[in-house]
CSV table of C-alpha atoms and ligand atoms in Angstrom, one decimal:
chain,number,residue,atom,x,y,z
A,1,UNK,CA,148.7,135.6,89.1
A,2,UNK,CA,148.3,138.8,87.1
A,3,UNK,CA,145.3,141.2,86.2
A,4,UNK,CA,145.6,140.0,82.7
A,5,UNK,CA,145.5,136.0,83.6
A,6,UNK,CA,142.7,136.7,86.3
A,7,UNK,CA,140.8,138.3,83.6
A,8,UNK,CA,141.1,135.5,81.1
A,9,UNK,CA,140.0,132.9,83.6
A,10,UNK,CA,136.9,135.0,84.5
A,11,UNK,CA,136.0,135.5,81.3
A,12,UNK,CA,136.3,131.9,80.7
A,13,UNK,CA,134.7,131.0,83.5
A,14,UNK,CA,131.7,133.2,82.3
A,15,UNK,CA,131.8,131.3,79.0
A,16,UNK,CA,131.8,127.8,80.5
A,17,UNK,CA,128.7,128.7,83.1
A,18,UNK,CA,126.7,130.3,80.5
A,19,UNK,CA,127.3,127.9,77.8
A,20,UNK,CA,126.4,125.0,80.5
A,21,UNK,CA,122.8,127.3,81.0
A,22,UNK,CA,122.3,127.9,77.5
A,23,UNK,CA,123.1,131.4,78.0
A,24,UNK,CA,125.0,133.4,75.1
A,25,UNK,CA,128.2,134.9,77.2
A,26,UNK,CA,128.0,138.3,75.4
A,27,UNK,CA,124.7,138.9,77.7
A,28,UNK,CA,126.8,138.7,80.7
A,29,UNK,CA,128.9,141.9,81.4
A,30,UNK,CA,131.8,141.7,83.6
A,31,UNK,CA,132.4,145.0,85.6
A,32,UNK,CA,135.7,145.0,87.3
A,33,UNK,CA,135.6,146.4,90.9
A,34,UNK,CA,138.3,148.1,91.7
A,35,UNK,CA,137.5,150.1,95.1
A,36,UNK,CA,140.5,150.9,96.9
A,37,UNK,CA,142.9,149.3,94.1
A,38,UNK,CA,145.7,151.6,92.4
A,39,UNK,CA,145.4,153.7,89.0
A,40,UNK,CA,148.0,151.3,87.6
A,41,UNK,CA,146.2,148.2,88.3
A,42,UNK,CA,143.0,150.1,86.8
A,43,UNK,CA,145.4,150.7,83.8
A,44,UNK,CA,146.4,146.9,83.4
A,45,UNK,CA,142.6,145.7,83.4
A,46,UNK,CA,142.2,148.1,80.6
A,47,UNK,CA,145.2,147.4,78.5
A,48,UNK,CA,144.0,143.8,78.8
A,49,UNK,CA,140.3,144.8,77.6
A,50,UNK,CA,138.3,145.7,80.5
A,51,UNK,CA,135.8,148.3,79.4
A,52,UNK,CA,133.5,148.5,82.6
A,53,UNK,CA,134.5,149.3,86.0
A,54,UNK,CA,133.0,149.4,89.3
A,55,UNK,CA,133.5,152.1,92.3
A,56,UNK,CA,132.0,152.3,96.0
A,57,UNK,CA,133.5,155.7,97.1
A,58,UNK,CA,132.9,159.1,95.3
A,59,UNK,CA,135.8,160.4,96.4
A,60,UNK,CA,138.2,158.2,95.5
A,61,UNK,CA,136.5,157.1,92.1
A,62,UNK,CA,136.8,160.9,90.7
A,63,UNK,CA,140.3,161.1,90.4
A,64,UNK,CA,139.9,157.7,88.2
A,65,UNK,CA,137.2,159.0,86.5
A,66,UNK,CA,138.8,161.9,85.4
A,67,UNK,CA,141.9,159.9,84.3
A,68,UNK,CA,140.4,157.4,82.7
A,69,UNK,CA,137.8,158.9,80.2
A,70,UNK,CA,137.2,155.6,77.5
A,71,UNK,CA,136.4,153.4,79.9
A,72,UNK,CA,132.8,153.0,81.9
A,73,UNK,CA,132.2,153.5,85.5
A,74,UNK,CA,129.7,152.3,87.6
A,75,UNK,CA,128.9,153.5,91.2
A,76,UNK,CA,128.2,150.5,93.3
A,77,UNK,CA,128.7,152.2,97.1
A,78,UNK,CA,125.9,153.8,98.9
A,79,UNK,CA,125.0,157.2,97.5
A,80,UNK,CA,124.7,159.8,100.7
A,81,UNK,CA,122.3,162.6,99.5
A,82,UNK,CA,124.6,165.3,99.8
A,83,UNK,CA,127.4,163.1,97.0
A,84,UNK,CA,124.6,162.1,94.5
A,85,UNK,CA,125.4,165.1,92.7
A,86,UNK,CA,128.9,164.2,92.0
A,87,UNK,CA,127.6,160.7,91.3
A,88,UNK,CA,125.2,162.1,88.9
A,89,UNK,CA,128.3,163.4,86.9
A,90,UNK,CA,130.8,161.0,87.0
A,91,UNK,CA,129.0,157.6,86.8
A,92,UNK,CA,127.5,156.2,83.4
A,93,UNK,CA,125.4,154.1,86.0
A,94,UNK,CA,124.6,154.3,89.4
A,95,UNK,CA,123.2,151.0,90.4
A,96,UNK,CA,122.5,152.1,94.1
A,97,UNK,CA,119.6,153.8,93.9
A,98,UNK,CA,117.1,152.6,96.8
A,99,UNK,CA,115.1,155.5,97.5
A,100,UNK,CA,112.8,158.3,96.0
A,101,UNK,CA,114.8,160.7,97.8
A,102,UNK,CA,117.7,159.7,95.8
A,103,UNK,CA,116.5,159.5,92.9
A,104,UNK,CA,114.8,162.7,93.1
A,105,UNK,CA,118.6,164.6,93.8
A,106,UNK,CA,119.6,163.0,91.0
A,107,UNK,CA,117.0,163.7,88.4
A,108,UNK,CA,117.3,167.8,89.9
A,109,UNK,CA,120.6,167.9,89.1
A,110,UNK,CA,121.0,165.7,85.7
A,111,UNK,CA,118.7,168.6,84.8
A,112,UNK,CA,120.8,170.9,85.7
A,113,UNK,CA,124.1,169.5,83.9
A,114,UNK,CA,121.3,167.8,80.7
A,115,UNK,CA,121.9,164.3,81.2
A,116,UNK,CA,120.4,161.4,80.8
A,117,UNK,CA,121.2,158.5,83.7
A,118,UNK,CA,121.1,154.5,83.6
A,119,UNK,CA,120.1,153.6,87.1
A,120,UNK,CA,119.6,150.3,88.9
A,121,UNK,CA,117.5,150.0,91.6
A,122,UNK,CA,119.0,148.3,95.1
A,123,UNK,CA,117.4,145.8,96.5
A,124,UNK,CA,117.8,144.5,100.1
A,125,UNK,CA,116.5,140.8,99.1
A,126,UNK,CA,117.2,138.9,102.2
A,127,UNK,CA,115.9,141.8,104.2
A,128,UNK,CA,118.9,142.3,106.3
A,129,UNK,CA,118.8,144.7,108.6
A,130,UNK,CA,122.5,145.1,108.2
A,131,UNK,CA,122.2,146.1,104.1
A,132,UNK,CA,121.1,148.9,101.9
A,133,UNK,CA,118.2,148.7,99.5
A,134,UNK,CA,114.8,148.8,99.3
A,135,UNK,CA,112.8,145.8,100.5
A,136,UNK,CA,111.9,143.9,98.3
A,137,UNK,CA,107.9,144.5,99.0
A,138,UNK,CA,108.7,147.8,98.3
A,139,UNK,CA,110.6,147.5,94.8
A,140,UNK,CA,107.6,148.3,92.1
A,141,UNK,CA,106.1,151.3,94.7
A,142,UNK,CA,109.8,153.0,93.9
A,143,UNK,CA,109.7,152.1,90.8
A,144,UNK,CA,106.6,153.8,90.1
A,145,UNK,CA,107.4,156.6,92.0
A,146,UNK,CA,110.1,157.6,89.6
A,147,UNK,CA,108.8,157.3,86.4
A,148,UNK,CA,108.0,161.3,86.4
A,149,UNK,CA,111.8,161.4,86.9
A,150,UNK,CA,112.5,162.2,83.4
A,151,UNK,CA,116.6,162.1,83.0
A,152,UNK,CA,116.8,159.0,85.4
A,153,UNK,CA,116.6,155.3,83.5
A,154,UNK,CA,116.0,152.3,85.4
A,155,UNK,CA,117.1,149.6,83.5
A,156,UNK,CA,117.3,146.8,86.3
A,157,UNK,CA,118.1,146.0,90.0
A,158,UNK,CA,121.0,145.3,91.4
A,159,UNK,CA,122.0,142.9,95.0
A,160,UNK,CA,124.1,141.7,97.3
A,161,UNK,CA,122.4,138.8,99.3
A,162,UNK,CA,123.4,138.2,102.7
A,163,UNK,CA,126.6,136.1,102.9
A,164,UNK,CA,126.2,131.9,102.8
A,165,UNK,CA,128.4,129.3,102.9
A,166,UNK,CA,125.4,127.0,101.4
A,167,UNK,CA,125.2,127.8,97.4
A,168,UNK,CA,121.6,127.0,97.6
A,169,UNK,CA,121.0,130.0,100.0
A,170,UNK,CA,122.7,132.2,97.8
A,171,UNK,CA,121.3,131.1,94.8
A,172,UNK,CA,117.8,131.3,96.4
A,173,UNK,CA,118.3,134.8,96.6
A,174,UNK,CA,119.3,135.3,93.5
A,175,UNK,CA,116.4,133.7,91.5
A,176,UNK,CA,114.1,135.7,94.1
A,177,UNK,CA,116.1,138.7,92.6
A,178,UNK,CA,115.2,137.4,88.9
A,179,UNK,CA,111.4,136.9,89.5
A,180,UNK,CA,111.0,140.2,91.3
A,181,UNK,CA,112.1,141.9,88.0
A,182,UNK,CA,110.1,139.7,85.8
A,183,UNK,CA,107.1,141.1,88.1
A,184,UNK,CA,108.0,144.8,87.6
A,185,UNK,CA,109.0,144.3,83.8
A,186,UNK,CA,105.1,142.9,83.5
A,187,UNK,CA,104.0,145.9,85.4
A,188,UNK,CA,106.1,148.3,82.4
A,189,UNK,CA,108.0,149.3,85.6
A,190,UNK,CA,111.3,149.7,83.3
A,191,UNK,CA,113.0,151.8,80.9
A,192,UNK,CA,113.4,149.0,78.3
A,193,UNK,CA,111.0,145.8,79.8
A,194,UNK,CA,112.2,143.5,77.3
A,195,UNK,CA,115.4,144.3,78.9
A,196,UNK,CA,116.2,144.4,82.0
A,197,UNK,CA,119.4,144.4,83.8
A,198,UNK,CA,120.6,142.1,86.6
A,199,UNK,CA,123.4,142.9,88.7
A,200,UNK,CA,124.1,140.3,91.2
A,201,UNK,CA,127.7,138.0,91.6
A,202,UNK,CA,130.7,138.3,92.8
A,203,UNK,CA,133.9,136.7,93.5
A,204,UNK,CA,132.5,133.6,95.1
A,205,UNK,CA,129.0,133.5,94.0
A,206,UNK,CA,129.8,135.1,90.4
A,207,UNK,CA,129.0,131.3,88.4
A,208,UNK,CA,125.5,130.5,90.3
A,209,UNK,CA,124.3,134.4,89.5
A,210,UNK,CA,125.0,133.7,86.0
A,211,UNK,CA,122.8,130.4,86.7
A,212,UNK,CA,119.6,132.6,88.1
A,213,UNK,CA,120.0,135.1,84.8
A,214,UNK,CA,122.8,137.9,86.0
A,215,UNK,CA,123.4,139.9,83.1
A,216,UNK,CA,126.3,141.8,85.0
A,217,UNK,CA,128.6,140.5,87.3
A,218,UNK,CA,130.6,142.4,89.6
A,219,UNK,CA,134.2,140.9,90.5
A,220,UNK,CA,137.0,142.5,92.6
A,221,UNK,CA,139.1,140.2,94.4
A,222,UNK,CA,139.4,137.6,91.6
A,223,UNK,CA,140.6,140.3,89.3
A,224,UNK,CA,142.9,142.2,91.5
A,225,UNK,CA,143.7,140.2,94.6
A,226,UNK,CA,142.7,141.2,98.3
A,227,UNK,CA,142.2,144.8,98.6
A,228,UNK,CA,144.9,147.3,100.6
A,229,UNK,CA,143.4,148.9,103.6
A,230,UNK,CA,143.9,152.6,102.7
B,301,PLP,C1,133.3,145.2,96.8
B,301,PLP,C2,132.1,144.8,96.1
B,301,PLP,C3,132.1,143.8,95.1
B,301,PLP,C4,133.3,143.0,94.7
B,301,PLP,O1,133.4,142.0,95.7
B,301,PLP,P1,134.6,140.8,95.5
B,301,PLP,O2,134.2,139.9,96.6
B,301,PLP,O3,135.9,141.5,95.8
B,301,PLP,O4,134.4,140.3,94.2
B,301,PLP,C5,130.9,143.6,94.4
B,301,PLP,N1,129.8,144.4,94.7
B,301,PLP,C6,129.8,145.3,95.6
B,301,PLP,C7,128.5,146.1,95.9
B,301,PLP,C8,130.9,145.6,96.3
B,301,PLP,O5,130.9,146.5,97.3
């Protein structure tokens, strides 16, 4: 199968399960992830259409960055303190952001460099010990801890449940996801409340997020195949 085949069947796929919801598909954004994957598959998503990418380390995603300007990036990795910086720069969202610290290193240097940044906030909703993200008790305290952060812009959260082989697990998670941001949007928690942005899918799980109200999906292995261990 290639990239451009994979990408059609997604993109169908997202038609057919939001159609079957009642959903318009043009809510749902598909962000490719492609962590560890070469420039020249990068370049064959995009030469098929792909507009919006997704990256989990710094490093690697600067040299794609930098060589692939129209296109959107979004950091999806954990941010260490002493990388936000370069995240700050790079990214046209980070959708990792899980604690004030963070988000205050950010804000400093988006100062700095006068820019404005679309943030997610990460939330640990199963509570694993094993995950990033805030707990989800914690969510709307973080929330309104950063609204003096003035160049930072949460527009949703953003999470990765633990792993399930029962769809009604994951899918519990997912709609816990969705009425954890309808409490913070009634609590004007968000940049835009009438709004707000819900990353959660992926490969296997990608059809029931769009189910529980995902409005962005984020799918690496179905686009480009298992990733090389580099
Ligand atoms: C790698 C990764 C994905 C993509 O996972 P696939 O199973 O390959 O679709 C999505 N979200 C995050 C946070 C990831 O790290």
């Amino acid at each position: 199968m290639s990239i451009t085949t994979n990408l059609q069947n997604i993109q169908n796929a997202i038609a057919t399960t939001a159609h079957s919801c009642g959903r318009d598909p043009a809510d749902i954004k598909l962000l490719a992830v492609s962590k560890r994957h070469s420039k020249e598959s990068i370049q064959e998503a995009i030469d098929a259409g792909q507009l919006h990418f997704g990256e989990n380390y710094i490093q690697e995603a600067q040299e794609k960055c930098i060589a692939f300007k129209d296109v959107a990036f979004h950091f999806i990795g954990h941010v260490q303190s002493n990388k936000a910086k370069l995240a700050a720069e790079l990214f046209s969202m980070v959708e990792t952001v899980d604690r004030l610290k963070l988000a205050k290193v950010l804000n400093k240097h988006l100062e700095k460099i006068d820019k404005d940044l679309d943030i997610l906030i990460q939330v640990n909703i199963g509570k694993d010990p094993k995950k990033y993200g805030v707990d989800p008790d914690e969510t709307a305290a973080l929330l309104q801890s950063i609204q003096p952060l003035s160049r930072i812009r949460p527009k949703g959260l953003m999470t990765m449940p633990p792993f399930s082989t029962d769809p009604a697990v994951t899918r519990s998670y997912f709609k816990a996801l969705r009425l954890l941001s309808i409490d913070c949007a009634d609590k004007k928690l968000f940049y835009d409340n009438e709004n707000v942005e819900l990353s959660m899918g992926m490969s296997h799980d990608f059809k029931i997020a769009i189910e529980e109200g995902s409005t962005s999906i984020r799918v690496g292995t179905a686009i480009f195949g298992e990733r090389p261990n580099i």
